[in-house]
């Protein structure tokens, strides 16, 4: 827990960067959402897009743990952690916990601001989703662990991160309804987009905003939890591999 607290503190030390990122997310939410709403007639794009921005913010915040681990590998911080009386599993769990908490806090800030325009977000349904969003954030951090595993200590990590983030956001229902996606892609590919954890998280929030049990066919709370848990498991295995190699060889 101490390592998780220290790791999380690095996330909040860059206060101006966080403020800038939050400002950019809110700008996307308001400008894109409001402008497109005016262009689409009866379809309220702002109501649709705002939950997508919140989940995207959670995604980028959870990925920040990968950046911290990458810097830790190159600056000797991870090597120091391995000298402490902490198990390998404990070190891995600490990083994933900090990613989960950081992602939920960041998404919570966006949700609180969005609630000023979408009052239905300030509801008991949103509170129920917090544990699922926490697991989702830890699962998304597992993807960053895989990138740490394959990028080693070089600059390739940043390239991999940019590619994965762009791909996952684009191939999700963050910005496009699943009905639109179905008109452009075959059914098997649409199923993959529905299983995208960003799609699951966005649809979960949209169900709260709309007040319905399910706002779209791609929303399934069990699928959200199962997908996140699977990604988190992959992250545990990947980080264990990274830190085991680091302990044995001394570098990545």
XYZ file of C-alpha atoms in Angstrom:
252
model
C 0.000 0.000 0.000
C 2.921 2.355 0.692
C 4.344 1.755 -2.787
C 0.894 2.284 -4.310
C 0.546 5.577 -2.406
C 3.960 6.793 -3.559
C 3.248 5.675 -7.117
C -0.090 7.488 -7.080
C 1.547 10.640 -5.718
C 3.627 10.909 -8.894
C 0.372 10.993 -10.839
C -0.744 14.129 -8.985
C 2.609 15.923 -8.840
C 2.159 17.199 -12.390
C -0.769 19.393 -11.366
C -0.531 21.771 -14.311
C -0.367 18.875 -16.753
C -3.430 17.296 -15.161
C -5.270 20.614 -15.271
C -4.382 20.976 -18.963
C -5.542 17.444 -19.786
C -8.797 17.925 -17.895
C -9.299 21.210 -19.737
C -8.752 19.492 -23.090
C -11.212 16.717 -22.178
C -13.859 19.222 -21.135
C -13.247 21.239 -24.309
C -13.771 18.078 -26.380
C -16.916 17.294 -24.450
C -18.443 20.744 -24.824
C -17.251 21.891 -28.230
C -17.565 18.616 -30.135
C -20.666 17.498 -28.245
C -22.562 20.777 -28.570
C -21.549 21.474 -32.196
C -22.422 17.970 -33.370
C -25.660 18.086 -31.416
C -26.690 21.090 -33.483
C -25.797 19.260 -36.698
C -27.657 16.030 -35.938
C -31.149 17.273 -35.331
C -33.076 15.033 -32.939
C -30.014 12.986 -31.892
C -28.514 14.500 -28.746
C -24.852 13.908 -29.491
C -23.681 15.721 -26.348
C -25.537 13.243 -24.131
C -23.983 10.418 -26.141
C -20.444 11.811 -26.320
C -19.924 13.014 -22.734
C -19.784 9.487 -21.201
C -17.318 8.521 -23.938
C -15.024 11.396 -22.970
C -15.171 10.343 -19.311
C -14.158 6.760 -20.130
C -11.428 7.985 -22.497
C -10.059 10.120 -19.658
C -10.063 7.072 -17.379
C -8.204 5.146 -20.095
C -5.430 7.712 -20.485
C -5.113 8.146 -16.705
C -4.821 4.382 -16.112
C -2.169 4.191 -18.834
C -0.051 6.676 -16.895
C 1.136 3.838 -14.655
C 2.905 2.385 -17.698
C 4.750 5.667 -18.141
C 5.798 5.672 -14.488
C 6.984 2.059 -14.643
C 8.868 2.782 -17.880
C 10.622 5.742 -16.276
C 11.232 3.665 -13.150
C 12.965 0.995 -15.228
C 15.248 3.532 -16.897
C 15.928 5.661 -13.803
C 16.539 2.852 -11.312
C 13.356 3.285 -9.246
C 12.071 -0.218 -10.037
C 15.479 -1.669 -9.179
C 15.231 0.049 -5.795
C 11.752 -1.356 -5.200
C 13.106 -4.867 -5.797
C 15.592 -4.399 -2.934
C 12.759 -3.783 -0.464
C 11.159 -6.583 1.609
C 8.155 -6.678 -0.732
C 7.037 -9.676 -2.749
C 6.999 -9.577 -6.531
C 3.209 -9.915 -6.485
C 3.001 -7.064 -3.999
C 4.997 -4.768 -6.263
C 2.851 -5.657 -9.274
C -0.373 -5.162 -7.319
C 0.855 -1.792 -6.031
C 1.268 -0.439 -9.561
C -2.106 -1.753 -10.699
C -3.830 -0.389 -7.590
C -2.379 3.068 -8.182
C -3.581 2.877 -11.797
C -7.077 1.883 -10.686
C -7.348 4.666 -8.114
C -5.817 7.274 -10.420
C -8.161 6.368 -13.267
C -11.251 6.525 -11.061
C -10.232 9.890 -9.573
C -9.546 11.395 -12.994
C -12.797 10.041 -14.437
C -14.607 11.225 -11.319
C -13.405 14.788 -11.892
C -14.657 14.669 -15.490
C -17.958 13.124 -14.389
C -18.465 15.812 -11.737
C -17.957 18.558 -14.333
C -20.163 16.771 -16.880
C -22.888 16.397 -14.220
C -23.355 20.168 -14.355
C -24.715 19.662 -17.882
C -26.079 16.132 -17.410
C -27.693 16.077 -13.939
C -28.593 12.399 -14.316
C -24.879 11.582 -13.893
C -25.102 12.721 -10.269
C -27.066 9.656 -9.255
C -26.871 6.415 -7.312
C -26.332 4.555 -10.582
C -23.002 6.318 -11.092
C -21.909 5.337 -7.577
C -22.733 1.701 -8.335
C -20.456 1.840 -11.379
C -17.404 3.071 -9.410
C -16.170 -0.444 -8.436
C -16.550 -1.561 -12.053
C -14.672 1.504 -13.278
C -11.943 0.764 -10.742
C -11.515 -2.761 -12.117
C -11.718 -1.350 -15.658
C -8.921 1.106 -14.896
C -6.749 -1.679 -13.478
C -7.499 -3.797 -16.539
C -6.554 -1.010 -18.934
C -3.332 -0.591 -16.972
C -2.685 -4.236 -17.809
C -2.364 -3.210 -21.456
C 0.351 -0.766 -20.449
C 2.094 -3.660 -18.687
C 2.167 -5.617 -21.945
C 3.743 -2.613 -23.679
C 6.374 -2.401 -20.939
C 7.122 -6.080 -21.509
C 7.678 -5.802 -25.249
C 9.199 -2.332 -25.481
C 12.006 -3.045 -22.993
C 13.663 0.186 -21.820
C 13.858 1.968 -25.170
C 11.836 4.735 -26.743
C 9.584 2.195 -28.437
C 7.264 2.330 -25.421
C 5.989 5.805 -26.402
C 5.364 4.704 -29.989
C 3.519 1.578 -28.848
C 1.455 3.594 -26.372
C 0.352 6.137 -28.956
C -0.607 3.401 -31.401
C -2.583 1.348 -28.876
C -4.416 4.342 -27.424
C -5.411 5.660 -30.850
C -6.538 2.230 -32.030
C -8.594 1.407 -28.936
C -10.391 4.768 -28.916
C -11.082 4.655 -32.656
C -12.375 1.070 -32.586
C -14.910 1.662 -29.835
C -18.312 3.260 -29.335
C -16.772 6.286 -27.591
C -17.606 8.593 -30.512
C -19.922 6.476 -32.702
C -23.135 4.587 -31.878
C -22.920 0.850 -32.475
C -25.650 1.184 -35.114
C -23.328 3.365 -37.185
C -20.446 0.919 -36.717
C -22.640 -1.954 -37.904
C -23.198 -0.241 -41.240
C -19.476 -0.131 -42.020
C -17.977 -3.328 -40.590
C -18.786 -7.066 -40.740
C -20.588 -8.601 -37.761
C -17.516 -10.369 -36.336
C -15.598 -7.083 -36.260
C -18.563 -5.291 -34.685
C -18.503 -7.921 -31.916
C -14.863 -7.049 -31.192
C -15.762 -3.362 -30.977
C -18.582 -4.208 -28.571
C -16.140 -6.148 -26.386
C -13.705 -3.235 -26.324
C -13.557 -2.234 -22.626
C -13.886 1.424 -23.628
C -17.162 0.595 -25.372
C -18.367 -1.286 -22.311
C -17.469 1.560 -19.957
C -19.019 4.247 -22.162
C -22.259 2.286 -22.560
C -22.421 1.701 -18.813
C -22.307 5.455 -18.175
C -24.793 6.088 -20.979
C -27.217 3.716 -19.306
C -27.039 5.934 -16.216
C -27.521 9.115 -18.238
C -30.508 7.671 -20.120
C -31.967 6.097 -16.992
C -32.398 2.738 -18.718
C -31.017 -0.676 -17.850
C -29.163 -0.766 -21.137
C -28.595 2.149 -23.501
C -27.272 -0.016 -26.315
C -26.687 -3.615 -27.335
C -22.987 -3.337 -26.520
C -23.587 -2.679 -22.810
C -23.207 -5.667 -20.520
C -22.031 -5.122 -16.957
C -20.813 -8.705 -16.625
C -18.833 -8.388 -19.868
C -17.301 -5.137 -18.599
C -16.131 -6.842 -15.413
C -14.930 -10.013 -17.170
C -12.994 -8.134 -19.856
C -11.374 -5.846 -17.298
C -10.458 -8.806 -15.093
C -8.915 -10.625 -18.060
C -6.811 -7.587 -19.005
C -5.756 -7.131 -15.388
C -4.628 -10.776 -15.247
C -2.575 -10.245 -18.408
C -1.090 -7.154 -16.755
C -0.107 -9.124 -13.639
C 1.617 -11.777 -15.754
C 3.388 -9.143 -17.867
C 4.638 -7.078 -14.931
C 5.769 -10.219 -13.134
C 7.793 -11.109 -16.210
C 9.262 -7.585 -16.403
C 10.271 -7.456 -12.742
C 11.528 -11.051 -12.688
C 13.817 -10.306 -15.623
C 14.904 -7.058 -13.968
C 15.751 -8.868 -10.728
C 17.729 -11.559 -12.534
C 19.552 -9.482 -15.151
C 19.551 -6.039 -13.559
C 18.133 -4.300 -16.610
C 15.469 -4.682 -19.306
